[in-house]
Short mmCIF file of C-alpha atoms (C1' of nucleotides) in Angstrom, two decimals:
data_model
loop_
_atom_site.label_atom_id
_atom_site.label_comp_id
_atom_site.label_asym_id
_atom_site.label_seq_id
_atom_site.Cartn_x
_atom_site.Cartn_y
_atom_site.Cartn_z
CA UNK A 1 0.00 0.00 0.00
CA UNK A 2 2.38 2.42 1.22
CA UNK A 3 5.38 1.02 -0.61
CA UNK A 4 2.84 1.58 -3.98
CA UNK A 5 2.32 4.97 -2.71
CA UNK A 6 5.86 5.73 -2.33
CA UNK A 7 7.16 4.73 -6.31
CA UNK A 8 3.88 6.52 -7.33
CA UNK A 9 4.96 9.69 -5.46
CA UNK A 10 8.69 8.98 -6.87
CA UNK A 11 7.77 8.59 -10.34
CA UNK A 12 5.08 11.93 -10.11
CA UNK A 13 7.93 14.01 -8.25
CA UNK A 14 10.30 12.77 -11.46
CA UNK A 15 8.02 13.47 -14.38
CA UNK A 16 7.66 16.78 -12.80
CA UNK A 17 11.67 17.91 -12.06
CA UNK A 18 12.23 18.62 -16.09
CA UNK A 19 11.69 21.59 -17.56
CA UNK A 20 11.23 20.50 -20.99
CA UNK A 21 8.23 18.46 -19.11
CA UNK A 22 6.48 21.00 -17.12
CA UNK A 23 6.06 23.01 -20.11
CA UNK A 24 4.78 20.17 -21.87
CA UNK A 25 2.48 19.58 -19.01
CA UNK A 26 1.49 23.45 -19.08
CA UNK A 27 0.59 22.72 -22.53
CA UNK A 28 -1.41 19.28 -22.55
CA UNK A 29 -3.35 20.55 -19.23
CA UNK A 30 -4.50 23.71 -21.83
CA UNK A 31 -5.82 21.23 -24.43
CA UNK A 32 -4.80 18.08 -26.26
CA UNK A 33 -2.03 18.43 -28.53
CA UNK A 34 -0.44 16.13 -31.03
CA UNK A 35 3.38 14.39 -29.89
CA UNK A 36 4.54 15.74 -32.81
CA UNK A 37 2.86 18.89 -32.05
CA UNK A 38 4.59 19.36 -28.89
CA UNK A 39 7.73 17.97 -30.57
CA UNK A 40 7.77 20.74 -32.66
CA UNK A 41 7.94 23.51 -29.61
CA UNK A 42 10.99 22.16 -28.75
CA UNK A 43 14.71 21.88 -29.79
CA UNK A 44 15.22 18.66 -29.82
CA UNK A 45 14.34 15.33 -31.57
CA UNK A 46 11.34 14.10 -31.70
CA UNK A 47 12.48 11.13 -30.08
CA UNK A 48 13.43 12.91 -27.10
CA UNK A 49 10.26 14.81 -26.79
CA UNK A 50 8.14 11.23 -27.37
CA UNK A 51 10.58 9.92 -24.33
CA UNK A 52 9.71 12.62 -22.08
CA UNK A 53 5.77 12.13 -22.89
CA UNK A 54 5.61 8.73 -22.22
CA UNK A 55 8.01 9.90 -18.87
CA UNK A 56 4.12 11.79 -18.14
CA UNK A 57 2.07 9.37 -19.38
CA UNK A 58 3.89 6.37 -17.24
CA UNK A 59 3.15 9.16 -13.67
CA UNK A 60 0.03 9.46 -14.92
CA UNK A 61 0.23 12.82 -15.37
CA UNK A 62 -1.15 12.57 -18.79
CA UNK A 63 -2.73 10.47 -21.07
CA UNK A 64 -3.01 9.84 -24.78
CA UNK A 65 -5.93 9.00 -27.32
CA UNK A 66 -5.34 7.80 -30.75
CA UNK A 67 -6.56 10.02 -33.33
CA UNK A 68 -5.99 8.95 -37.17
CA UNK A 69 -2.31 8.06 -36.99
CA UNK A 70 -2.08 11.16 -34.22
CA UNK A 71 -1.81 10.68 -30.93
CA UNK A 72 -3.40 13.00 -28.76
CA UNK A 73 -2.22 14.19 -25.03
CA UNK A 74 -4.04 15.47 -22.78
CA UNK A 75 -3.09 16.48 -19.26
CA UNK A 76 -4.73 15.07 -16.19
CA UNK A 77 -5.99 17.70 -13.20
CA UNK A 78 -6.38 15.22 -10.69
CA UNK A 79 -2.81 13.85 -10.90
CA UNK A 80 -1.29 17.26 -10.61
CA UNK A 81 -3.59 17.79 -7.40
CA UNK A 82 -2.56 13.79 -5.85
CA UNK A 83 1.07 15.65 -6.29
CA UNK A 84 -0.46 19.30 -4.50
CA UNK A 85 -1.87 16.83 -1.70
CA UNK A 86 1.35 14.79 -0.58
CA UNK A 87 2.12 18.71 0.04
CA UNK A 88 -0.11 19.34 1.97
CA UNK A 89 0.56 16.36 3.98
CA UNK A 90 4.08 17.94 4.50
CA UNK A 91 3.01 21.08 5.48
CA UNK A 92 0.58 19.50 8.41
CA UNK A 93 3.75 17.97 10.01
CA UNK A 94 4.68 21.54 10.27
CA UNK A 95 1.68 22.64 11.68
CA UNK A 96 1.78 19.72 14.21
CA UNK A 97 5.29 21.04 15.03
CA UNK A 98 3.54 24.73 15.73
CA UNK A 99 0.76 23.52 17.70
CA UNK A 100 3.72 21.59 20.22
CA UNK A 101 5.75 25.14 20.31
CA UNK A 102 2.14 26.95 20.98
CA UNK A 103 1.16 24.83 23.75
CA UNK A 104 4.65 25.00 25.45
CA UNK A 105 4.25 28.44 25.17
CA UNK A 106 1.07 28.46 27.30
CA UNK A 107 2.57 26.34 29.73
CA UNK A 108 5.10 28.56 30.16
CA UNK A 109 3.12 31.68 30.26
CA UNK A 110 0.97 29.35 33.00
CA UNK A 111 3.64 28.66 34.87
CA UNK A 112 4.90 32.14 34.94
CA UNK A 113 2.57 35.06 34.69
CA UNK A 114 4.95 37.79 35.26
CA UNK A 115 6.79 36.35 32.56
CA UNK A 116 4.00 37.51 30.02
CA UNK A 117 4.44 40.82 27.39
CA UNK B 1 13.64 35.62 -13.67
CA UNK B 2 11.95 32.77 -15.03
CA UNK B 3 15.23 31.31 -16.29
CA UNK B 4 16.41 31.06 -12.36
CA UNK B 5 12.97 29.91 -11.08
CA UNK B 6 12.93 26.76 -13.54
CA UNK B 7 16.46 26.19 -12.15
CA UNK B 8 14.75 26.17 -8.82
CA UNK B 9 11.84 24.73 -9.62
CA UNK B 10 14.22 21.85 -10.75
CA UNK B 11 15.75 21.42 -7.87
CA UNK B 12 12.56 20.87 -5.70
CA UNK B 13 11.06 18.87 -7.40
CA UNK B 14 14.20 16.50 -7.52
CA UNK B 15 15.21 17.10 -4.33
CA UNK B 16 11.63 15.93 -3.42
CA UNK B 17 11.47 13.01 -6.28
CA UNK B 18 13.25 10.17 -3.58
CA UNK B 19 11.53 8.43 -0.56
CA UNK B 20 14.48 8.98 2.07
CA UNK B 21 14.32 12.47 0.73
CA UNK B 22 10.61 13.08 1.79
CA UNK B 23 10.99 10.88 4.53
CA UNK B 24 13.99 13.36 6.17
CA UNK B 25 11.23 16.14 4.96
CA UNK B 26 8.28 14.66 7.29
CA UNK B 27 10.95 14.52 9.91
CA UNK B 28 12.78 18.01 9.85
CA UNK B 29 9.02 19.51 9.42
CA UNK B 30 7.83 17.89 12.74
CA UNK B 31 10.61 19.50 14.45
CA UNK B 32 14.63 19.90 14.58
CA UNK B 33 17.28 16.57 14.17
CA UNK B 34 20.49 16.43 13.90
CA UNK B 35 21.97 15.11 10.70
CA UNK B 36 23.37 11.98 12.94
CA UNK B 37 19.94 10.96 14.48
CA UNK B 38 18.42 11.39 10.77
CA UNK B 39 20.82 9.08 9.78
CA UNK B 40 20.27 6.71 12.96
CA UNK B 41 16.76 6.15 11.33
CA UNK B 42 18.03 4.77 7.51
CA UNK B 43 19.81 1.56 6.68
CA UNK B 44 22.61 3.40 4.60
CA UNK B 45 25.59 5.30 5.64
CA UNK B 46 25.97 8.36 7.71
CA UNK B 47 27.43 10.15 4.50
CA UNK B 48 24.64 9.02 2.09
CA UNK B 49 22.11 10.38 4.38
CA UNK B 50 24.43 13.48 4.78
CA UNK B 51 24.27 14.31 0.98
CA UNK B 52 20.50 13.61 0.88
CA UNK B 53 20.24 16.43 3.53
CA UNK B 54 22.42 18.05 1.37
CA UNK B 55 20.32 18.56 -1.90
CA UNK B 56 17.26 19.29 0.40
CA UNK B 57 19.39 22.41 1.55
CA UNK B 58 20.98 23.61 -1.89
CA UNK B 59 17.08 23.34 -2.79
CA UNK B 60 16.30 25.25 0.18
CA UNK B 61 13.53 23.01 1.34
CA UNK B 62 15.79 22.70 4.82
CA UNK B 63 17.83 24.82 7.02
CA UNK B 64 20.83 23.68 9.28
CA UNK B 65 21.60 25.57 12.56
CA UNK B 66 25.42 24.52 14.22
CA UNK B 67 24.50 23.62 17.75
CA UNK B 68 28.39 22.76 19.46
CA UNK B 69 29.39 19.70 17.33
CA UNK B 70 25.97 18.47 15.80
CA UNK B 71 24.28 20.32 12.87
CA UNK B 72 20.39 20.52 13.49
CA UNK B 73 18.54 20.30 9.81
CA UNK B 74 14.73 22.08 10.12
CA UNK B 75 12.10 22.07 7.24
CA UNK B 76 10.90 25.29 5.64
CA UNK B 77 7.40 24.76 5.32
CA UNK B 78 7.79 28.37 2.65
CA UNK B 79 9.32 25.72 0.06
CA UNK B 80 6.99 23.30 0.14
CA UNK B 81 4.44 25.63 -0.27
CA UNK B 82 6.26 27.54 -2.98
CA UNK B 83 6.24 23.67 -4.93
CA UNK B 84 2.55 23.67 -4.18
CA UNK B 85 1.59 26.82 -6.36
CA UNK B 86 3.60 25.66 -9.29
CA UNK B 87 0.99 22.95 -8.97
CA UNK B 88 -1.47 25.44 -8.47
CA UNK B 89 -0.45 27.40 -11.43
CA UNK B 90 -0.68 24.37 -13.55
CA UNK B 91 -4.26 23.52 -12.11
CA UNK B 92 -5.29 26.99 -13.60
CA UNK B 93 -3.81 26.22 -17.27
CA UNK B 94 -7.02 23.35 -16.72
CA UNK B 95 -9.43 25.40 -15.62
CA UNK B 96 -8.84 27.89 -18.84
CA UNK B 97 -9.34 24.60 -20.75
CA UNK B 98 -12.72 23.70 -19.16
CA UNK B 99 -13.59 27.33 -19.24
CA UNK B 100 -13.41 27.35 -22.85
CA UNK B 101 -15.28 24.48 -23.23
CA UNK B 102 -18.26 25.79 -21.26
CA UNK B 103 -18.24 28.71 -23.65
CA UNK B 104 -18.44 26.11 -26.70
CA UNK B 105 -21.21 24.52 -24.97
CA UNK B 106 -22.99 27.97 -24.10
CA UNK B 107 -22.89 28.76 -27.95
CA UNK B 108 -24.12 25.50 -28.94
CA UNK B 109 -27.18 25.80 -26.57
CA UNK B 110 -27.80 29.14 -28.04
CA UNK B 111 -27.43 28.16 -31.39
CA UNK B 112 -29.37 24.89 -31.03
CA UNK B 113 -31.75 25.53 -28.47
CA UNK B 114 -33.47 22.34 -29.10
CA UNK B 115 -30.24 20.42 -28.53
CA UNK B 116 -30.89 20.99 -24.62
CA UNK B 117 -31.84 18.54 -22.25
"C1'" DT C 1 45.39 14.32 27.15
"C1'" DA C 2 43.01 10.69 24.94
"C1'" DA C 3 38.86 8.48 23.23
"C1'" DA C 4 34.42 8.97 21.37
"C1'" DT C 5 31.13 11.69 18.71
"C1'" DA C 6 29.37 14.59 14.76
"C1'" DT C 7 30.36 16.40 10.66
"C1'" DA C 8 32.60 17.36 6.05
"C1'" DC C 9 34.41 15.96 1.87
"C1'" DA C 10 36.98 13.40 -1.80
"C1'" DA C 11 37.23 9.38 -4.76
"C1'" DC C 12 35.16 5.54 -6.69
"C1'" DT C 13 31.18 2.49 -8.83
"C1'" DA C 14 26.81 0.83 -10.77
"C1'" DA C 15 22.60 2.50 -12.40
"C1'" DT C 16 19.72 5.91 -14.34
"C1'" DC C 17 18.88 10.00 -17.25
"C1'" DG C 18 18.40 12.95 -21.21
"C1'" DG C 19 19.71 13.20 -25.42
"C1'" DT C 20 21.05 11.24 -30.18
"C1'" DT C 21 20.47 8.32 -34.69
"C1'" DG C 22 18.44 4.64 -37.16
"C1'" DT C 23 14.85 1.43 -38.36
"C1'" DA C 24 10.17 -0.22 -38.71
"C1'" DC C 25 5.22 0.21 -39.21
"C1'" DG C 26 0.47 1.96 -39.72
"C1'" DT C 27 -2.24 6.00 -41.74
"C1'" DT C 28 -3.20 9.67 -45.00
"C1'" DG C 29 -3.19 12.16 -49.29
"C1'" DT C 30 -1.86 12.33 -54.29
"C1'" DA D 1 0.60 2.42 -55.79
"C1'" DC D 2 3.49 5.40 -53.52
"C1'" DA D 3 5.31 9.30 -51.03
"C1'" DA D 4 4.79 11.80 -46.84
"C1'" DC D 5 3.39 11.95 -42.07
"C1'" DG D 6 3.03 10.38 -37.12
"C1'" DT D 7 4.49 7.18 -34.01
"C1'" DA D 8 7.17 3.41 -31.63
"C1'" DC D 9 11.25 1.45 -30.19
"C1'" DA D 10 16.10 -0.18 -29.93
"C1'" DA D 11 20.94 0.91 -29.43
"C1'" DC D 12 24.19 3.94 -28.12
"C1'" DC D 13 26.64 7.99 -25.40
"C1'" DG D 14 28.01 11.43 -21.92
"C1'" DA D 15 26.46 13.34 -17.61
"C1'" DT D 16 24.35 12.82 -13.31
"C1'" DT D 17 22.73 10.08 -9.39
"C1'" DA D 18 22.69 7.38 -5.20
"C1'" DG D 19 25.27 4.71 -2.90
"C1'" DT D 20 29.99 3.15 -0.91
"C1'" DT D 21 34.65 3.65 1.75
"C1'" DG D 22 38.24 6.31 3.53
"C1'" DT D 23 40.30 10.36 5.56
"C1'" DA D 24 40.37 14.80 8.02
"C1'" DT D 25 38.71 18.10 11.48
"C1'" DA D 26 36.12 19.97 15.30
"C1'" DT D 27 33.80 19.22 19.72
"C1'" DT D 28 32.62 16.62 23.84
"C1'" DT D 29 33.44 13.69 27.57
"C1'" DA D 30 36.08 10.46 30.57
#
DNA sequence: TAAATATACAACTAATCGGTTGTACGTTGT
DNA sequence: ACAACGTACAACCGATTAGTTGTATATTTA
C-alpha cells in the first residue's frame, strides 16, 4: 500500500523535475495536442520529446488517445492535485510542530505570569 | 527571472522526487534533528544520508543551525508551499481549458436551443 | 590528554537520465 | 501504388545520481 504509494509519489515528483516536461504539461493541461505537435515547440528530436511524454504518461500525469495516426495528449488535473496533496501532507507535520511550540508556550506563560508581554 | 525559477523549480522537485528524501522532509518539518539521528533512522551510511540532507538544503527546502558539534537540519514549510503553487499554477492552465469548453457549450445551446436537455 | 562523537568531503562504482540516430510500421493524401 | 506523415522502439553515449569507503577536522566527555 504504502510502498505503492511511495514509487507513485517517486515517479510523479520525477516526471515533474524537467523543464522540458512542465512546459509540456502546461501545454497538454490547456488542451490536447499532437506528440509531434509538442515535438515541434521544442529543440530537440522528436524522439526525445516522445521519451519525455511517455516519462508523463507512465506518472500518470497525462494520457493519450489515438486520433488517425495522431496521438493526442491530454493532461490530467487530478494527478497534478494527488502531487499538490502529498504537500499538503508535508506542510501538516509543520503545523503539528507549531501547535507543540504553541502549547509549550502556554505552559510557560501558565507557569509564569509575570513572565508575560 | 523565469530562467532562475525553472532552475529552482528543478531542484525541488528533484530534491523531493526520492523516498528517504521526503521521509527526512516529514521529519525536519515535525521539528529539529540532527543530521546523525536522521541518519540513525536509515539503513545506509551516515554520508549518504548526509548528501540527501544536502540537496534538500541547496534546494532550500531545509535549514541547518550549528549547535556545538551536531548540525540541526529544520524544514521550511515556505518551500513546500512555494512547490505547491507551481501545482497550483498548472491547475489553472485546466481550468482555462474547461472554461473554454463551457463557452463552446454555451454557444451551442444558443445556437441549437433544441439540442438541450 | 586521549577516546568517542558529529560532521565534512573526496574518490570511486553501478545505475539511471536525457539526449542522439536509425529502423520499422500503420495511416493519410496524391 | 506510392510518397509523406506520425508514431514506436532499440541501441548507443556522456552526464548525473545514489550509494559506498576512507580520511580529516572539530567538539565533547572520561
Amino acid at each position: 500500500m504504502t510502498e505503492i504509494d511511495e514509487e507513485r509519489a517517486d515517479a510523479l515528483f520525477h516526471a515533474l523535475a524537467d523543464r522540458t516536461r512542465r512546459d509540456i504539461m502546461r501545454r497538454v493541461l490547456a488542451g490536447e495536442h499532437s506528440v509531434s505537435a509538442l515535438a515541434a515547440k521544442y529543440d530537440m528530436s522528436f524522439a526525445a520529446v516522445q521519451k519525455h511524454v511517455a516519462v508523463l504518461e507512465k506518472a500518470g500525469l497525462l494520457t493519450k488517445r489515438r486520433n488517425g495516426r495522431e496521438q493526442l495528449a491530454s493532461g490530467d488535473v487530478t494527478a497534478v492535485r494527488s502531487v499538490a496533496s502529498m504537500l499538503t501532507e508535508l506542510e501538516q507535520l509543520w503545523r503539528g510542530r507549531i501547535a507543540r511550540i504553541d502549547e509549550l508556550i502556554a505552559f510557560d506563560t501558565a507557569t509564569h505570569p509575570d513572565q508575560e508581554n
